[in-house]
Structure formats: C-alpha cells, structure tokens
XYZ file of C-alpha atoms in Angstrom:
678
model
C -83.366 28.799 109.194
C -79.682 29.294 110.585
C -78.074 26.053 111.433
C -76.083 26.169 114.547
C -73.487 24.199 115.541
C -72.266 23.087 118.861
C -68.907 24.283 120.058
C -66.015 22.114 119.835
C -64.325 21.271 123.143
C -60.139 21.675 123.194
C -57.832 18.978 123.178
C -56.429 17.861 126.182
C -52.677 18.552 126.171
C -50.752 15.390 125.219
C -48.030 14.261 127.773
C -44.882 15.500 127.381
C -43.230 12.006 126.813
C -45.607 11.398 123.637
C -44.820 14.877 122.247
C -41.131 13.905 122.361
C -41.239 10.869 121.104
C -43.918 11.925 117.944
C -41.438 14.639 117.241
C -38.150 12.730 117.486
C -39.889 10.122 115.118
C -40.729 12.458 112.610
C -37.567 13.701 112.588
C -35.999 10.057 112.381
C -38.423 9.210 109.146
C -38.242 12.490 107.559
C -35.485 13.013 104.697
C -34.532 16.453 103.477
C -33.980 16.279 99.748
C -30.515 17.813 98.899
C -30.573 19.746 96.222
C -27.923 22.038 94.300
C -29.004 25.762 93.226
C -26.974 25.368 89.631
C -26.161 22.635 87.980
C -23.332 22.722 85.598
C -23.433 22.982 81.931
C -22.525 19.772 81.392
C -24.681 17.687 83.523
C -27.532 20.027 82.418
C -26.851 18.652 78.771
C -26.831 15.283 79.909
C -29.763 15.499 81.991
C -28.364 14.054 85.295
C -27.955 15.086 88.921
C -25.227 17.610 89.573
C -23.820 17.937 93.056
C -22.605 21.493 92.722
C -19.326 21.069 93.639
C -16.935 23.917 92.306
C -14.485 23.947 90.529
C -15.472 20.647 89.208
C -18.231 18.659 89.995
C -18.004 14.840 90.638
C -19.660 13.684 87.289
C -17.320 16.036 85.241
C -14.132 14.818 87.493
C -14.934 11.252 86.736
C -15.449 11.590 83.045
C -12.448 14.073 82.426
C -15.081 16.978 81.406
C -14.781 20.881 81.267
C -16.988 21.985 84.119
C -18.550 24.966 83.786
C -21.030 27.140 85.384
C -23.542 29.099 83.848
C -24.288 32.825 85.020
C -26.946 32.862 87.948
C -27.522 36.658 87.011
C -31.133 37.273 85.326
C -31.593 37.769 81.958
C -31.109 41.028 80.790
C -33.523 42.477 77.986
C -31.413 41.337 75.084
C -31.260 37.547 76.524
C -34.851 38.021 76.973
C -35.193 38.760 73.218
C -32.931 36.049 72.250
C -35.039 33.544 73.940
C -38.190 34.818 72.682
C -37.249 34.698 68.864
C -35.326 31.141 69.728
C -39.015 29.869 70.825
C -40.771 31.432 68.284
C -38.519 29.600 65.717
C -38.782 26.767 67.423
C -42.859 26.623 67.233
C -42.378 27.066 63.544
C -40.224 24.266 62.665
C -41.226 20.994 60.965
C -40.819 18.023 63.068
C -38.380 16.428 61.086
C -36.296 19.580 61.125
C -36.591 20.209 64.399
C -35.340 16.081 64.611
C -32.462 16.769 62.450
C -31.141 19.820 64.556
C -31.977 18.721 67.975
C -28.714 16.882 68.949
C -26.487 19.989 67.258
C -28.725 22.217 69.739
C -28.241 19.699 72.695
C -24.054 20.211 72.524
C -24.325 24.160 72.918
C -24.438 26.280 75.301
C -24.515 30.115 73.776
C -27.604 31.487 73.291
C -26.183 33.594 70.171
C -24.616 29.766 68.791
C -28.509 28.393 69.290
C -29.985 30.786 67.247
C -27.646 30.969 64.739
C -28.212 27.289 64.176
C -32.036 27.851 64.398
C -31.701 30.667 61.889
C -30.008 28.413 59.365
C -27.117 31.233 59.151
C -23.789 29.218 58.899
C -21.672 32.124 58.617
C -23.486 33.421 62.130
C -22.717 30.265 63.502
C -19.099 29.786 62.653
C -18.641 33.434 64.042
C -20.300 32.590 67.035
C -18.364 29.506 67.576
C -15.105 31.601 67.198
C -16.059 34.469 69.419
C -15.957 31.969 72.490
C -12.289 30.797 71.901
C -9.835 32.253 73.519
C -6.647 34.403 72.021
C -6.529 34.993 67.943
C -4.342 32.603 66.330
C -5.004 31.351 63.175
C -6.230 27.785 64.743
C -8.450 29.485 67.334
C -10.055 32.181 65.113
C -10.508 31.162 61.278
C -9.554 27.399 61.403
C -12.664 27.109 63.656
C -14.777 29.443 61.856
C -14.626 27.966 58.496
C -14.596 24.544 59.552
C -16.556 23.954 62.992
C -17.093 20.268 62.481
C -13.631 19.365 61.119
C -11.825 21.808 63.952
C -14.103 21.954 66.578
C -12.944 24.421 69.533
C -11.120 21.946 71.821
C -11.266 22.792 75.691
C -7.946 22.331 77.148
C -7.640 18.927 79.104
C -6.331 19.104 83.068
C -2.276 18.078 82.606
C -2.795 15.685 86.106
C -5.272 14.116 83.617
C -2.626 13.359 80.998
C 0.109 12.365 83.492
C -2.000 9.954 85.624
C -1.121 6.011 85.032
C -4.505 4.984 85.061
C -5.209 7.652 82.341
C -2.697 6.352 80.390
C -3.787 2.907 80.713
C -7.817 2.512 80.724
C -9.709 -0.449 81.393
C -11.594 -1.862 78.405
C -15.152 -1.704 78.770
C -16.608 -5.386 78.327
C -18.365 -5.860 75.068
C -21.315 -7.196 77.087
C -21.993 -3.967 78.507
C -22.307 -2.349 74.804
C -25.617 -0.821 73.978
C -27.425 -1.851 70.331
C -25.700 0.444 68.381
C -22.193 0.604 69.078
C -21.115 3.484 70.982
C -18.869 5.493 73.189
C -18.860 3.240 76.659
C -17.351 5.361 79.397
C -16.583 2.313 81.748
C -14.036 2.643 84.820
C -10.715 4.425 84.120
C -8.789 2.291 86.174
C -5.484 0.251 85.077
C -6.247 -2.982 83.442
C -6.014 -6.281 85.728
C -5.633 -9.931 84.097
C -9.674 -10.538 85.528
C -11.042 -7.242 83.973
C -11.212 -9.673 80.794
C -14.217 -8.206 78.065
C -16.809 -10.355 77.665
C -19.007 -11.015 74.495
C -22.600 -10.145 74.202
C -24.937 -12.968 73.158
C -26.513 -10.613 71.081
C -25.981 -10.611 67.475
C -25.749 -7.397 64.786
C -27.991 -9.534 62.646
C -30.467 -12.110 63.625
C -30.160 -14.288 60.613
C -26.700 -15.085 61.473
C -27.839 -17.611 64.867
C -28.911 -19.886 61.992
C -25.780 -20.122 60.000
C -24.059 -23.602 59.332
C -20.409 -22.585 58.734
C -19.614 -26.501 57.911
C -21.174 -25.298 54.358
C -18.530 -22.885 53.953
C -14.895 -23.866 55.480
C -13.184 -27.628 56.296
C -12.120 -25.765 59.675
C -13.483 -27.308 62.878
C -15.447 -24.092 63.918
C -18.079 -24.120 66.052
C -21.371 -22.616 64.477
C -21.803 -19.903 67.624
C -18.103 -18.608 67.215
C -18.172 -18.097 63.489
C -21.607 -16.355 63.997
C -20.008 -13.934 67.197
C -16.928 -13.331 64.840
C -18.671 -12.296 61.954
C -21.125 -9.982 63.803
C -18.038 -8.326 65.815
C -16.508 -7.675 62.093
C -19.787 -6.452 60.657
C -20.166 -3.942 63.753
C -16.567 -3.213 63.777
C -14.888 -2.923 60.840
C -17.953 -3.038 57.858
C -19.010 0.619 58.477
C -15.436 1.297 57.253
C -14.271 -1.039 54.809
C -17.643 -2.190 52.838
C -15.676 -4.781 50.692
C -19.462 -6.205 49.649
C -22.990 -5.760 50.539
C -23.854 -7.040 54.244
C -27.824 -7.667 53.688
C -26.591 -9.737 50.531
C -23.980 -11.202 52.226
C -26.057 -12.498 54.755
C -28.825 -13.248 53.105
C -26.758 -16.060 50.937
C -24.029 -17.398 54.037
C -27.425 -18.640 55.648
C -29.315 -19.984 52.786
C -25.724 -21.551 51.230
C -26.203 -19.886 47.667
C -22.717 -18.628 45.979
C -24.032 -15.815 43.918
C -22.706 -13.120 46.349
C -20.711 -15.641 48.692
C -17.806 -18.144 48.490
C -15.832 -20.356 50.512
C -13.151 -17.903 49.724
C -14.738 -15.109 50.950
C -16.118 -16.375 54.167
C -12.761 -18.061 55.333
C -10.455 -15.096 54.558
C -13.560 -12.958 56.112
C -13.197 -15.205 59.456
C -9.032 -15.113 59.160
C -9.511 -11.597 59.638
C -12.181 -11.519 62.372
C -10.914 -14.216 64.608
C -7.672 -12.236 64.767
C -9.803 -9.180 65.866
C -11.756 -11.775 68.331
C -8.364 -13.097 69.670
C -8.350 -10.227 71.840
C -11.585 -10.693 73.595
C -10.662 -14.513 73.644
C -7.390 -15.657 73.450
C -8.080 -19.302 73.193
C -9.284 -18.280 69.530
C -5.837 -17.577 68.553
C -5.408 -20.627 67.458
C -8.207 -20.837 64.765
C -6.751 -17.959 62.941
C -3.388 -20.192 61.339
C -5.870 -22.573 60.231
C -8.419 -20.221 58.436
C -5.148 -18.653 56.841
C -4.076 -21.896 55.622
C -7.553 -22.968 54.585
C -8.160 -19.558 52.669
C -4.700 -19.716 50.773
C -5.888 -23.347 49.880
C -8.902 -21.973 48.206
C -7.144 -18.770 47.080
C -4.524 -21.142 44.892
C -7.784 -23.074 43.698
C -10.010 -20.398 42.566
C -6.942 -18.566 40.443
C -5.644 -22.032 38.799
C -9.241 -21.032 36.812
C -7.917 -17.712 36.183
C -11.622 -16.487 36.917
C -12.435 -13.109 38.538
C -15.250 -11.871 40.905
C -16.053 -9.307 43.380
C -16.113 -12.163 45.947
C -12.583 -13.044 44.997
C -11.517 -9.449 44.920
C -13.025 -8.944 48.349
C -11.290 -11.936 49.503
C -7.879 -10.794 48.534
C -8.841 -7.581 50.681
C -9.059 -9.872 53.486
C -6.189 -11.929 53.082
C -4.107 -8.648 52.618
C -5.984 -7.341 55.894
C -5.006 -10.091 57.690
C -0.945 -10.174 57.056
C -0.828 -7.030 57.166
C -2.059 -7.399 61.432
C 0.568 -10.255 61.436
C 3.162 -8.333 60.241
C 3.805 -9.860 57.049
C 3.691 -6.949 54.670
C 5.156 -9.050 51.617
C 2.157 -10.769 51.433
C -0.131 -8.558 52.225
C 1.296 -6.396 48.994
C 0.487 -9.640 47.224
C -2.889 -10.014 47.600
C -3.732 -6.037 47.700
C -2.012 -6.023 44.296
C -3.818 -9.196 42.908
C -7.673 -7.132 44.317
C -6.423 -3.819 42.452
C -5.598 -5.689 39.486
C -8.976 -7.629 39.257
C -10.706 -4.453 40.029
C -9.309 -3.038 36.952
C -10.112 -6.013 34.798
C -13.913 -5.945 36.032
C -13.951 -2.567 34.946
C -15.080 -1.357 38.601
C -12.420 1.397 39.024
C -8.961 2.578 36.933
C -10.845 4.068 34.064
C -12.460 7.201 33.558
C -15.674 5.533 32.103
C -17.614 2.321 32.661
C -16.068 -0.245 29.501
C -19.251 -1.999 28.675
C -22.539 0.149 29.980
C -24.795 -2.219 28.229
C -23.583 -5.241 30.536
C -24.135 -3.514 33.275
C -27.644 -2.238 32.239
C -28.268 -6.068 32.136
C -27.870 -6.609 35.876
C -29.902 -6.627 38.545
C -30.465 -4.295 41.016
C -28.803 -6.545 43.303
C -25.788 -7.179 41.597
C -25.414 -3.911 40.574
C -25.810 -2.849 44.707
C -22.687 -5.467 45.227
C -20.512 -4.479 42.833
C -21.227 -0.937 43.696
C -19.960 -2.124 47.593
C -17.178 -3.907 46.107
C -15.850 -1.168 43.660
C -15.909 1.462 46.599
C -14.427 -1.242 49.341
C -11.572 -1.790 47.712
C -10.867 1.123 45.917
C -11.045 2.999 49.314
C -8.696 0.732 50.964
C -6.227 0.695 48.241
C -6.219 4.406 48.711
C -5.693 4.671 52.822
C -3.023 1.989 51.939
C -0.826 4.411 50.137
C -1.544 7.317 51.619
C -0.846 6.047 55.355
C 1.113 3.256 54.452
C 3.689 4.673 51.889
C 4.456 1.317 50.068
C 6.442 2.021 46.633
C 5.682 -1.192 45.150
C 1.677 -0.829 45.441
C -0.236 0.181 42.255
C -2.854 2.737 43.393
C -5.746 3.144 40.752
C -5.461 6.144 38.815
C -9.581 6.993 38.882
C -12.390 6.350 41.280
C -15.159 3.902 40.612
C -17.686 5.139 38.366
C -20.333 2.702 39.844
C -22.463 4.583 42.319
C -22.066 4.922 46.243
C -23.566 1.842 47.783
C -26.327 4.662 49.634
C -29.014 4.556 47.297
C -29.220 0.664 46.512
C -32.697 -0.403 47.170
C -33.534 -3.583 49.194
C -36.491 -5.311 50.605
C -37.145 -4.259 53.883
C -38.508 -7.934 55.185
C -34.855 -9.441 54.625
C -33.234 -6.212 56.724
C -32.081 -7.466 59.901
C -34.340 -5.668 62.426
C -32.481 -2.909 64.398
C -32.639 0.658 65.784
C -33.087 1.903 62.644
C -34.788 -0.522 60.637
C -38.360 -1.079 62.358
C -40.263 -3.988 61.100
C -42.950 -1.608 60.204
C -41.320 -0.758 56.939
C -43.180 -4.082 55.323
C -42.395 -5.191 52.309
C -41.725 -1.588 50.768
C -38.482 -1.003 48.941
C -36.392 1.429 50.958
C -33.157 2.903 50.369
C -31.421 2.263 53.227
C -27.673 0.726 54.857
C -27.991 -1.520 57.869
C -28.472 -0.175 61.027
C -24.748 -1.043 62.770
C -23.526 0.988 59.162
C -25.013 4.517 59.867
C -24.071 6.728 57.026
C -20.185 6.407 57.462
C -19.293 4.251 54.238
C -21.101 6.962 52.191
C -19.424 9.224 53.029
C -15.947 7.677 53.328
C -16.382 7.354 49.899
C -16.420 10.345 48.860
C -13.752 11.166 51.177
C -11.196 8.713 50.086
C -12.166 9.795 45.864
C -11.318 13.421 47.224
C -7.916 12.111 49.039
C -7.095 10.230 46.067
C -6.344 13.761 44.413
C -5.127 15.776 47.198
C -7.494 18.530 46.945
C -7.333 20.475 50.575
C -10.149 22.418 49.587
C -12.544 20.032 48.739
C -11.455 17.953 51.893
C -12.698 21.330 53.897
C -15.476 21.369 52.049
C -16.306 17.544 52.433
C -15.861 18.227 56.443
C -17.963 20.961 56.338
C -20.712 19.234 54.551
C -21.075 16.434 56.964
C -24.643 15.441 58.551
C -25.082 15.861 62.326
C -24.687 12.319 63.350
C -21.337 11.877 61.641
C -20.322 15.118 63.081
C -17.689 14.940 66.529
C -20.308 14.104 69.445
C -20.307 12.540 72.920
C -22.302 9.497 71.640
C -21.337 9.231 68.095
C -20.569 5.245 66.678
C -17.132 4.389 67.148
C -16.831 4.567 62.969
C -17.321 8.176 62.963
C -14.733 8.479 65.310
C -12.510 6.775 63.067
C -13.720 8.607 60.526
C -12.324 12.068 61.744
C -9.236 10.295 62.889
C -8.654 9.208 59.244
C -9.470 13.095 58.381
C -6.714 14.384 60.039
C -3.982 11.737 59.292
C -4.958 12.492 55.453
C -4.042 16.419 56.231
C -0.792 15.525 58.028
C 0.018 13.337 54.885
C -1.101 16.061 52.562
C 0.502 18.858 54.258
C 3.870 16.696 54.935
C 5.809 17.791 51.601
C 4.646 21.467 52.125
C 6.306 21.595 55.605
C 9.342 20.474 54.511
C 9.570 23.285 51.745
C 7.905 26.052 52.956
C 6.037 25.576 56.314
C 5.393 29.417 56.864
C 3.538 29.772 53.219
C 0.257 31.062 53.499
C -2.491 28.803 52.009
C -4.881 30.956 50.149
C -7.844 29.322 51.269
C -7.587 31.305 54.454
C -7.623 34.855 54.753
C -5.361 35.007 58.207
C -1.902 35.506 57.673
C -1.257 32.270 59.762
C -3.174 29.498 57.587
C -0.111 27.993 56.846
C 0.581 24.417 56.112
C 2.800 24.219 59.666
C -0.211 25.723 61.510
C -3.372 23.615 59.779
C -1.150 20.437 60.507
C -0.645 21.493 64.087
C -4.559 22.104 64.748
C -4.554 18.536 62.822
C -2.489 16.746 65.537
C -4.348 18.853 68.247
C -7.541 17.239 67.027
C -5.875 13.653 67.015
C -4.687 13.799 70.494
C -7.841 14.531 71.772
C -9.825 11.881 69.728
C -7.628 9.424 70.717
C -7.584 10.035 74.005
C -11.746 10.110 74.252
C -11.732 6.783 71.294
C -9.141 5.178 73.892
C -11.469 6.236 77.444
C -15.129 5.733 75.471
C -14.765 3.018 72.971
C -14.510 -0.538 72.828
C -13.470 -1.381 69.738
C -10.387 0.584 70.578
C -9.278 -2.609 71.975
C -9.179 -4.921 69.013
C -9.734 -2.974 65.852
C -6.459 -1.884 63.807
C -8.006 0.527 61.446
C -7.422 3.439 63.668
C -3.785 2.702 64.977
C -2.183 5.323 62.472
C -3.696 7.740 64.418
C -1.133 6.531 67.162
C 1.633 6.490 64.929
C 1.256 10.064 63.531
C 0.508 11.527 66.735
C 3.986 9.858 68.053
C 5.918 11.305 65.326
C 4.586 14.672 65.697
C 5.731 14.761 69.205
C 9.069 12.903 68.860
C 9.985 15.637 66.070
C 8.074 18.856 67.249
C 8.742 20.973 70.310
C 8.646 19.801 73.568
C 6.226 20.762 75.871
C 5.150 19.638 79.729
C 2.902 17.011 78.493
C 4.704 15.441 75.749
C 5.813 12.508 77.055
C 2.308 11.891 78.539
C 0.863 12.033 75.575
C 3.954 9.859 73.583
C 2.784 7.411 76.478
C -0.690 7.651 75.739
C -0.176 6.551 72.323
C 2.618 3.877 72.930
C 0.238 2.137 75.576
C -2.214 2.683 72.626
C -0.722 -0.574 71.100
C -0.990 -2.449 74.433
C -4.641 -3.868 73.859
C -4.364 -4.031 70.239
C -1.472 -6.370 70.925
C -3.536 -9.049 72.277
C -5.176 -9.600 68.564
C -2.354 -8.059 66.121
C 1.357 -9.097 66.065
C 2.530 -6.303 64.042
C 1.808 -3.843 67.269
C 4.734 -5.531 69.199
C 6.779 -4.161 66.033
C 5.360 -0.635 66.085
C 5.999 -0.329 69.522
C 9.735 -1.238 69.341
C 10.309 0.875 66.576
C 8.453 4.079 68.267
C 10.559 3.395 71.723
C 13.853 3.160 69.314
C 12.857 6.482 67.497
C 12.429 7.843 71.042
C 15.426 7.272 72.450
C 17.085 8.338 69.108
C 15.119 11.921 69.104
C 14.491 12.658 72.632
C 16.000 12.352 75.781
C 15.063 9.455 77.339
C 17.101 6.868 79.546
C 17.334 3.627 78.024
C 15.873 1.881 81.421
C 12.785 4.196 81.257
C 12.500 2.223 77.402
C 13.018 -1.138 78.534
C 10.518 -0.877 81.301
C 7.351 0.589 79.522
C 8.406 -2.677 76.684
C 9.224 -5.205 79.275
C 5.866 -4.026 80.702
C 4.346 -4.224 77.332
C 5.664 -7.787 76.685
C 3.923 -9.445 79.697
C -0.134 -8.396 78.369
C -0.428 -11.534 76.219
C 0.427 -10.281 73.006
C -0.580 -12.285 70.186
C 2.658 -14.664 68.830
C 1.734 -16.460 65.434
C 4.481 -18.315 63.866
C 6.672 -16.657 61.205
C 8.884 -13.616 61.368
C 7.488 -10.462 61.234
C 8.127 -8.337 58.047
C 6.827 -4.770 58.496
C 7.399 -2.239 55.686
C 5.455 0.348 56.995
C 7.325 3.681 57.222
C 7.467 4.369 61.155
C 9.179 7.179 60.655
C 8.274 10.108 57.762
C 10.562 12.478 58.743
C 13.787 9.458 57.547
C 11.926 8.167 54.802
C 12.662 10.374 52.045
C 16.456 9.980 52.978
C 16.479 6.351 53.857
C 13.566 4.659 53.396
C 14.688 1.170 54.487
C 15.615 2.397 57.665
C 12.472 4.426 58.433
C 10.199 0.790 58.425
C 9.080 -0.503 61.414
C 11.005 -3.899 61.199
C 14.361 -1.773 60.941
C 13.741 0.674 63.714
C 12.662 -2.355 65.491
C 15.153 -4.255 65.190
C 17.869 -1.398 66.232
C 15.904 -0.911 69.684
C 18.679 -2.924 71.588
C 21.458 -1.308 69.682
C 19.989 2.499 70.337
C 19.201 1.479 73.824
C 23.190 0.195 73.969
C 23.779 3.845 72.310
C 21.709 5.800 75.088
C 23.663 4.231 78.083
C 27.000 4.652 76.563
C 26.049 8.458 75.816
C 25.150 8.665 79.307
C 28.499 7.260 80.517
C 30.226 9.826 78.792
C 28.063 12.648 79.795
C 28.733 11.232 83.555
C 32.539 11.210 82.932
C 32.546 14.655 82.111
C 30.583 16.072 84.909
C 32.742 14.475 87.008
C-alpha cells in the first residue's frame, strides 16, 4: 500500500531586520582562506607557506634565498614520461636506499636531475647540473660537472644584500635556541646590540657530564656545571673536527675518575681551550682562562720531568698549542706543537712507513687501540693543517700519515654511549660501529682529507670531494662541522695552487678537458665557493661566533679580494670578512691583531681612506674583545703574496704594528693628491 505524506506548508517570510542580522553575522564570522596559486620552489622544498609575491616572496627575502617559480603550464608528454619513470623507480627502490637519496632529491627542482639521481648515473647527473648554469665558462661547465659536490652551482647574491649594514654584522643566535643536533640557525639578521648576548642551553651533549666532579682533576676553583658546559661545548663544536681523543672513553673515565684514558693534564689543557671558547658567550669566565693555563703548565712540567710519553700527554700538548694560538702567543704554540709531533713519532703513531711494533699493538685492548687511533689521526690532522695554513717554517710535519685505523670502525658498547638523535637506547648491549651523535661522519673523512693534502694531490682531493656521502655535502641543514670541512677544502685548494699561479697561472690542467681549466680558474672558483660558505656560516651558524677553527677562510678570501681585480662588491665582501673577526675577538685575542693586519693591508693595497679604516677599527675595538695579559706574538702569515720575498713583514704581528704607519702614509698621500688637484 502506497504511503502518502501530508504536504509541507511553506515557511513564513522572515522579517527584514532578522535577515539582515543573520547575513551580516555570517559575513562577520566567516573567514576566507587566503591562498596562492603557485608557491615558489624554495618554499615548496622547505614545506612552508608562501605568499606568492613576485619577484621575491617574503620567506626568500628574509632568508636571503634565490626565489624562483615553476612554470604553471600543463605537463608535456615528455615530462609525463619522466614523472612516470621516477614513480616507477621509487616504487622499486629498497627502503634504505630511499632514505639515503631523499636528502639529495629534496634539494633538486629539475626533473632530469632527479631522474639522474634515481638512475644512479653520475655522468648524467653532472651534465644535468652543468646544463642549468649560465654561460660556458670553465667554472660553470666542466668544474661544476666533474665536481658537483665540491663546486656546486652558485646562485648570485643580491648586491644590495652584501652592501647592507645589517647583513655585514648579523646577530649571533642564542645557544639556547640550538637544536639537539648542531646545525644552521637562521636567527634574526639585525645589527648586534649589547642586550643580545647568547644564552647557554642547560642541555649537555652527554648526560653523564651532569655527574662531573671537576675537583678530581684540577685545583682551579671551577663550578662543576660550568666545567661540564664548557666540555660539552667543545665536544659538540670542535671535537668533530679535531678528534684528539676518543670522546666516549674520555667522558667515561672523566666521570668515574679513572686515569687510563683521562688525566689531570689533559683535563686542564682541554678546559684552557674550552673556557676561551665559552668566554665569547659569557665574558665573566675569561678570568678562569689564565688560571687554567697556569695549572696546565704546572702539570706539563711535572709530567715531562718523568719523560713519560702517552697519548693523553700528546693530546694535552695539542690543546696547549691551540690555547696559545688563540691568545696570539705563537712562540709557545710552536713549542707545544713540536712536542706533540715528536711524541707521536716516538710512540710510533705517525711519521713512519709501518708500525715499528705490530706485536705490541696487537696485545692492546680494542679500547686502547681505538684511543690510539683518535690520538694519532687527531694530532696528525692538526699538524698538517698548521703546516699548510699557518706557514710556520719552524714547524716539523710528519713524513707519513698514521698507520693505525681511522676511528670510524671502533667498537663501543651501546649502553655506555650517550643517547642522542643517532644513538637510540634500543640498541641494547650490542657492539655497534658508530661515532658519538654530535660528531657525525666528519672526522673519518677529514682524516682521509688531510692525508691527501699532506701529499698535495689535487686529483685525489677532487675524487675525495666527489666521494663524500650525502650527509657531508653542502645543504641547508648541514651540521656546522660539515660547513667547516668545505671551508678547509677550498682553502687547501688555494694553498696547493698558490705556487702554480705565480709561475704559470694560465697553464691548462690535465685533469680537465676545458681550455680554461687552469690553476687560476680553479682558485677563482674556490674563492667564490668560500665567499658563499662564509656568508652562510656567519648568518646561519652560532658556532661562527666562538669557534676559531674557520677563521682561515676569512683571511684567505680577504687576501683574494685585496690582491684581485676590484668589482662592485669587493668592499662589501672585504667588510664581511673583517667583521667576521668581531665576534671571534670576544674569545680569541689574536682576532684583534688579524683585524689590524687586514686593515693595514687594505690601506696599502686598495684606495681606501685612513678615516674609513680607523672607523672600522674603532668600531670593532668597542665590542668587548678578549684582553689576556701578555703581548701578542702572532707569526701567522697574513699576506701570502709578500711572504716569499719578506716573510717577517708578512706576519700578522708585523702588519698589525704597521697599521698606524700605513694610515699616516695614506693621509700624507691624500694631502699630496689634493695639492696636485688644486
């Protein structure tokens, strides 16, 4: 039976006032979503909202990034085939391989480049990278194609960015804002003010440091937590690059009071270096530096009176040399560096073609062999760096690299490893092959790097750069020690080719097929890479304000600018380097002398007024630079072009002392020029 429903009555018309109130209320609370039709490539890659402004969106303008938009045209048949092939390859790759290559894919926007990475075809990948560059120069074509990781294609910076005062002197990000894994920190790019002092995070890189009783190791009156913070700062910042000791064994014995892999001399020497770093964050700790230096000296004399060699004593000598280097006392720095070199040779760690006593080494425990590996490679790496970058004629460099294994395969018990982002507690008690989470994989690759640099092998150096794993390539989220690794790489290239440039700068290198592949061209490409690395490191990495290990890049780029052809940005780039020593001067007294030396060279080599140079120096001297008793003896070569003819006059201390003389000479020259014009 069909069911019928009664008809519905029509609703009575609503009052006009009620209708208006409802519509107005709906309009009042209804929010319309504002979107953009196309987001820029950078915002897409970073997965953040883009406002779509052209030619540069707000995010890219704030981050000083190149802003580009993809083409909105529909995909062609060829593009559809590329996308289909990419999806097909991604579906067949193992999970581990996907994790490995995903960071590289996220940095690319060209479909052909992404497909080349997925295919595993390095030649096609290099060609696709080179095809995206403009022009047919050697740097843009062959060098970028053969060495895409060492010489990535650089997008030009906006000249207004370099010329802006706020970009020359960025604010240093607070340590309290640092992520667990040290990495880039964009921060607020505004001029530094007195109220913007960095604050220290209470988090330590190794939780065992909370149990530190520093009175077991030093007579200097230091708070336990302050000592723990300074040691943690060193372990996270400089140890991935220096690696003078096994950090796991050192921290374990530091807390337990054992002396097999730790000693009072080593702890005091380490704190002497670490407190200098920390004084850039908290100037009140500067007074402890002198006391720690005196205590380390006392323990050193006591240790050497017994003529006992050990890897702990050798590492302590390295830290003492580092500390004196930062204070500008190179005469003492050379003494301790030579002591460390001689001790390493006597211990058979390096300087010989083969191990003198393999049977004795085989009797050592796995932990002892691992500790010897750290000590041998750490000291060898630093001595090689000093002999290359600092050009000290008195420095003796080992003839052969260490024969002990590089500390990447050392076995540690996972229970004793400090938990971090890459050391989960779920590893249990298995023996695993890993480095502490804060070291990444930088130190093992640096060991290979310095062994190649030790023999000045350019081709092997390029091969080393091309063989870097993805986590050690230049990326937006690279740890700070990866950035310094690339800074050292390009600085080494400049040193390797410096003699060639003087003799035959235009001669073609057989490594390349391009006719423009000369020592001069390779050096110019490395200078360009250094300029960009310096810019990124100063603005994005907090360690640029208290780690002096990267300052040679500032000095090398400044020299390249002073000795090269002037372009429209030369003065801005030079100030970028000079002001890089501003924040370093809070921790390291030698920064003041280097700044004066650069200003003295600027007056001598470029048409810069003495008033401008004096204003820069006056501005920098008012920034609470470190003041430690004692005269500065900085024999570091500041002018490599002058060094072959007059090494003494090319040193930092000599050029710094000539600043006022060069300024007065510039004043006198300007007066004569004015008289001639009149």
